[in-house]
Amino acid sequence: MSTCIYEKTRGPKDQPILIVGDSPSKNVKNVRAVLDRNHGIYNSIIIPIKYYTEKYLSKYNYKLAECFNDKEDIFRYVNAIEDSDNKKGLNPEKEEEKLLNLNEEIYDKNKVFKYKIIICLGDFAYFAVRAVLKSYEGNEQHRYGTKNKYNIKTIGEHFSKNSEVDIEKDIYILPILHNISNRINDIDKLREFIPENKRTNYISYYCYVGECLGKILINDVSKMDKYMNYLHHIIL
């Protein structure tokens, strides 16, 4: 019986964007890395977002780093947690070791943010990132439970608020949809993610996410010397 070596992180370390998945899949065979490029989640979520981000950037003579056929990915990837069984009722203040890998990916050894943008796949990844950053909202319960589980509209509201361009922000934490976004029976529901007054402006949910990400890259990240290596790739 062959063993499958699993990579907990992948992608370049010097880019502004970290994508946080949920947890390693237990039901899909031959997954060799977080958000494995050979499998459905990557191809049905990450690829469309890249496509529409590039479409938006191209209007301003920008482009993403070269990643032809996605052989050289431009984003960094990590999962929120390594065992999906540990998600229910997770209390980061008492079980911080379960988020250790995520913590070490977000911060450098001097406790400085390593990324400008963190894209979270689903409400659990969104909760886990905010738990690591100790950035809870209002009276939010500091453990993952039913009150942290958001529907499409609520996740969209958080995304809309968090994606507003502000050069004073230390970090953009952007929650997007996870498995529900590639279920055929739920496709019509995805428009609920987009603010109601903007829904007619976009051909799809992915188009909206790509444009918001493109705006941040052009109007904020492009002004930071820290990411000049990345920007040399996207400036035409």
GROMACS .gro file of C-alpha atoms in nm:
model
  236
    1MET     CA    1   0.000   0.000   0.000
    2SER     CA    2   0.151   0.331  -0.107
    3THR     CA    3   0.168   0.626   0.127
    4CYS     CA    4   0.080   0.980   0.026
    5ILE     CA    5   0.309   1.257   0.148
    6TYR     CA    6   0.094   1.554   0.244
    7GLU     CA    7   0.229   1.911   0.222
    8LYS     CA    8   0.077   2.132   0.493
    9THR     CA    9   0.176   2.452   0.312
   10ARG     CA   10   0.262   2.530  -0.046
   11GLY     CA   11   0.330   2.828  -0.268
   12PRO     CA   12   0.588   3.109  -0.255
   13LYS     CA   13   0.658   3.274   0.080
   14ASP     CA   14   0.714   3.627  -0.051
   15GLN     CA   15   0.368   3.703  -0.188
   16PRO     CA   16   0.102   3.928  -0.032
   17ILE     CA   17  -0.181   3.673  -0.049
   18LEU     CA   18  -0.240   3.374   0.179
   19ILE     CA   19  -0.534   3.143   0.109
   20VAL     CA   20  -0.660   2.948   0.411
   21GLY     CA   21  -0.849   2.628   0.345
   22ASP     CA   22  -1.067   2.443   0.592
   23SER     CA   23  -0.897   2.110   0.671
   24PRO     CA   24  -0.742   1.822   0.475
   25SER     CA   25  -1.003   1.615   0.295
   26LYS     CA   26  -1.060   1.265   0.431
   27ASN     CA   27  -1.286   1.159   0.148
   28VAL     CA   28  -1.070   1.241  -0.155
   29LYS     CA   29  -0.785   1.007  -0.246
   30ASN     CA   30  -0.436   1.115  -0.349
   31VAL     CA   31  -0.452   1.465  -0.204
   32ARG     CA   32  -0.083   1.546  -0.172
   33ALA     CA   33  -0.099   1.910  -0.064
   34VAL     CA   34  -0.324   2.174   0.084
   35LEU     CA   35  -0.576   2.278  -0.183
   36ASP     CA   36  -0.419   2.027  -0.419
   37ARG     CA   37  -0.418   2.155  -0.778
   38ASN     CA   38  -0.536   1.819  -0.908
   39HIS     CA   39  -0.864   1.827  -0.720
   40GLY     CA   40  -1.201   1.994  -0.729
   41ILE     CA   41  -1.182   2.270  -0.469
   42TYR     CA   42  -0.876   2.430  -0.626
   43ASN     CA   43  -1.007   2.408  -0.980
   44SER     CA   44  -1.362   2.518  -0.902
   45ILE     CA   45  -1.278   2.800  -0.659
   46ILE     CA   46  -0.921   2.928  -0.689
   47ILE     CA   47  -0.896   2.913  -1.070
   48PRO     CA   48  -1.215   3.121  -1.134
   49ILE     CA   49  -1.108   3.381  -0.876
   50LYS     CA   50  -0.767   3.410  -1.044
   51TYR     CA   51  -0.936   3.446  -1.382
   52TYR     CA   52  -1.165   3.730  -1.280
   53THR     CA   53  -0.895   3.905  -1.078
   54GLU     CA   54  -0.676   3.901  -1.388
   55LYS     CA   55  -0.964   4.031  -1.601
   56TYR     CA   56  -1.007   4.327  -1.367
   57LEU     CA   57  -0.633   4.399  -1.340
   58SER     CA   58  -0.594   4.393  -1.718
   59LYS     CA   59  -0.817   4.700  -1.748
   60TYR     CA   60  -0.547   4.894  -1.564
   61ASN     CA   61  -0.250   4.736  -1.743
   62TYR     CA   62  -0.170   4.503  -1.456
   63LYS     CA   63  -0.144   4.127  -1.449
   64LEU     CA   64  -0.087   3.855  -1.196
   65ALA     CA   65   0.247   3.681  -1.172
   66GLU     CA   66   0.312   3.430  -1.447
   67CYS     CA   67   0.156   3.096  -1.352
   68PHE     CA   68   0.096   2.930  -1.687
   69ASN     CA   69  -0.106   2.612  -1.639
   70ASP     CA   70  -0.072   2.682  -1.264
   71LYS     CA   71   0.259   2.500  -1.251
   72GLU     CA   72   0.399   2.787  -1.046
   73ASP     CA   73   0.129   2.914  -0.815
   74ILE     CA   74   0.132   3.278  -0.711
   75PHE     CA   75  -0.054   3.239  -0.381
   76ARG     CA   76   0.051   3.078  -0.055
   77TYR     CA   77  -0.178   2.806   0.088
   78VAL     CA   78  -0.238   2.658   0.432
   79ASN     CA   79  -0.529   2.486   0.606
   80ALA     CA   80  -0.695   2.633   0.913
   81ILE     CA   81  -0.668   2.305   1.100
   82GLU     CA   82  -0.516   1.964   1.033
   83ASP     CA   83  -0.797   1.742   1.162
   84SER     CA   84  -1.158   1.821   1.075
   85ASP     CA   85  -1.273   1.633   1.387
   86ASN     CA   86  -1.125   1.914   1.598
   87LYS     CA   87  -1.341   2.187   1.446
   88LYS     CA   88  -1.660   2.141   1.646
   89GLY     CA   89  -1.650   2.350   1.961
   90LEU     CA   90  -1.290   2.457   1.901
   91ASN     CA   91  -1.178   2.689   2.180
   92PRO     CA   92  -0.860   2.862   2.053
   93GLU     CA   93  -0.780   3.006   2.396
   94LYS     CA   94  -0.755   2.657   2.549
   95GLU     CA   95  -0.662   2.457   2.238
   96GLU     CA   96  -0.422   2.694   2.068
   97GLU     CA   97  -0.196   2.406   1.964
   98LYS     CA   98  -0.461   2.301   1.711
   99LEU     CA   99  -0.405   2.628   1.524
  100LEU     CA  100  -0.027   2.628   1.561
  101ASN     CA  101   0.044   2.566   1.193
  102LEU     CA  102  -0.189   2.850   1.092
  103ASN     CA  103  -0.037   3.080   1.354
  104GLU     CA  104   0.315   3.014   1.229
  105GLU     CA  105   0.206   3.084   0.872
  106ILE     CA  106   0.036   3.416   0.947
  107TYR     CA  107   0.309   3.565   1.168
  108ASP     CA  108   0.684   3.572   1.132
  109LYS     CA  109   0.912   3.497   1.428
  110ASN     CA  110   0.884   3.862   1.537
  111LYS     CA  111   0.502   3.839   1.544
  112VAL     CA  112   0.469   4.062   1.237
  113PHE     CA  113   0.206   3.985   0.972
  114LYS     CA  114   0.359   3.800   0.678
  115TYR     CA  115   0.069   3.877   0.443
  116LYS     CA  116  -0.140   4.173   0.338
  117ILE     CA  117  -0.441   3.969   0.226
  118ILE     CA  118  -0.579   3.650   0.380
  119ILE     CA  119  -0.857   3.477   0.186
  120CYS     CA  120  -1.057   3.235   0.404
  121LEU     CA  121  -1.249   2.946   0.246
  122GLY     CA  122  -1.566   2.925   0.452
  123ASP     CA  123  -1.679   3.036   0.795
  124PHE     CA  124  -1.452   2.800   0.991
  125ALA     CA  125  -1.136   2.924   0.818
  126TYR     CA  126  -1.260   3.279   0.877
  127PHE     CA  127  -1.311   3.207   1.247
  128ALA     CA  128  -0.972   3.036   1.279
  129VAL     CA  129  -0.783   3.326   1.120
  130ARG     CA  130  -0.955   3.580   1.342
  131ALA     CA  131  -0.888   3.360   1.645
  132VAL     CA  132  -0.517   3.357   1.565
  133LEU     CA  133  -0.525   3.735   1.522
  134LYS     CA  134  -0.744   3.769   1.834
  135SER     CA  135  -0.977   3.978   1.621
  136TYR     CA  136  -1.323   3.876   1.739
  137GLU     CA  137  -1.629   4.083   1.658
  138GLY     CA  138  -1.829   4.246   1.935
  139ASN     CA  139  -1.969   3.986   2.173
  140GLU     CA  140  -1.879   3.697   1.946
  141GLN     CA  141  -1.827   3.368   2.128
  142HIS     CA  142  -1.457   3.273   2.137
  143ARG     CA  143  -1.519   2.918   2.025
  144TYR     CA  144  -1.649   2.772   1.702
  145GLY     CA  145  -2.015   2.678   1.718
  146THR     CA  146  -2.352   2.746   1.560
  147LYS     CA  147  -2.321   3.121   1.620
  148ASN     CA  148  -2.004   3.133   1.408
  149LYS     CA  149  -2.160   2.943   1.119
  150TYR     CA  150  -2.267   3.198   0.861
  151ASN     CA  151  -2.498   3.159   0.565
  152ILE     CA  152  -2.409   3.285   0.217
  153LYS     CA  153  -2.552   3.632   0.275
  154THR     CA  154  -2.374   3.682   0.608
  155ILE     CA  155  -2.036   3.569   0.474
  156GLY     CA  156  -2.092   3.808   0.184
  157GLU     CA  157  -2.162   4.094   0.424
  158HIS     CA  158  -1.834   4.029   0.605
  159PHE     CA  159  -1.649   4.007   0.272
  160SER     CA  160  -1.802   4.334   0.149
  161LYS     CA  161  -1.705   4.519   0.466
  162ASN     CA  162  -1.357   4.370   0.489
  163SER     CA  163  -1.271   4.426   0.122
  164GLU     CA  164  -1.320   4.802   0.135
  165VAL     CA  165  -0.988   4.953   0.029
  166ASP     CA  166  -0.813   5.135   0.313
  167ILE     CA  167  -0.438   5.188   0.307
  168GLU     CA  168  -0.444   5.215   0.686
  169LYS     CA  169  -0.543   4.849   0.719
  170ASP     CA  170  -0.272   4.616   0.842
  171ILE     CA  171  -0.436   4.315   0.681
  172TYR     CA  172  -0.741   4.229   0.473
  173ILE     CA  173  -0.927   3.922   0.602
  174LEU     CA  174  -1.160   3.814   0.323
  175PRO     CA  175  -1.408   3.529   0.382
  176ILE     CA  176  -1.535   3.359   0.067
  177LEU     CA  177  -1.756   3.057   0.011
  178HIS     CA  178  -1.622   2.703   0.038
  179ASN     CA  179  -1.790   2.380  -0.082
  180ILE     CA  180  -2.128   2.537  -0.144
  181SER     CA  181  -1.982   2.748  -0.426
  182ASN     CA  182  -1.929   2.445  -0.649
  183ARG     CA  183  -2.253   2.259  -0.586
  184ILE     CA  184  -2.469   2.271  -0.897
  185ASN     CA  185  -2.793   2.282  -0.698
  186ASP     CA  186  -2.676   2.591  -0.506
  187ILE     CA  187  -2.541   2.801  -0.794
  188ASP     CA  188  -2.838   3.039  -0.796
  189LYS     CA  189  -2.789   3.104  -0.424
  190LEU     CA  190  -2.435   3.238  -0.475
  191ARG     CA  191  -2.567   3.578  -0.581
  192GLU     CA  192  -2.679   3.631  -0.222
  193PHE     CA  193  -2.309   3.679  -0.142
  194ILE     CA  194  -2.305   4.000  -0.348
  195PRO     CA  195  -2.461   4.314  -0.192
  196GLU     CA  196  -2.815   4.340  -0.323
  197ASN     CA  197  -2.761   4.683  -0.480
  198LYS     CA  198  -2.464   4.548  -0.682
  199ARG     CA  199  -2.590   4.209  -0.802
  200THR     CA  200  -2.684   4.324  -1.151
  201ASN     CA  201  -2.326   4.452  -1.203
  202TYR     CA  202  -2.165   4.107  -1.206
  203ILE     CA  203  -2.199   3.800  -1.423
  204SER     CA  204  -2.120   3.576  -1.126
  205TYR     CA  205  -2.011   3.552  -0.764
  206TYR     CA  206  -1.655   3.483  -0.882
  207CYS     CA  207  -1.653   3.796  -1.095
  208TYR     CA  208  -1.745   4.003  -0.788
  209VAL     CA  209  -1.476   3.844  -0.569
  210GLY     CA  210  -1.214   3.886  -0.843
  211GLU     CA  211  -1.293   4.255  -0.888
  212CYS     CA  212  -1.276   4.325  -0.514
  213LEU     CA  213  -0.942   4.146  -0.490
  214GLY     CA  214  -0.813   4.334  -0.794
  215LYS     CA  215  -0.909   4.669  -0.640
  216ILE     CA  216  -0.713   4.590  -0.325
  217LEU     CA  217  -0.408   4.483  -0.526
  218ILE     CA  218  -0.407   4.799  -0.737
  219ASN     CA  219  -0.506   5.056  -0.478
  220ASP     CA  220  -0.327   4.928  -0.168
  221VAL     CA  221  -0.078   4.646  -0.220
  222SER     CA  222   0.073   4.817  -0.526
  223LYS     CA  223   0.187   5.104  -0.301
  224MET     CA  224   0.391   4.883  -0.064
  225ASP     CA  225   0.765   4.841  -0.116
  226LYS     CA  226   0.748   4.514   0.079
  227TYR     CA  227   0.592   4.341  -0.220
  228MET     CA  228   0.797   4.493  -0.500
  229ASN     CA  229   0.909   4.148  -0.622
  230TYR     CA  230   0.546   4.052  -0.660
  231LEU     CA  231   0.458   4.380  -0.825
  232HIS     CA  232   0.733   4.353  -1.085
  233HIS     CA  233   0.541   4.052  -1.204
  234ILE     CA  234   0.202   4.218  -1.225
  235ILE     CA  235   0.303   4.552  -1.379
  236LEU     CA  236   0.304   4.535  -1.758
   0.00000   0.00000   0.00000
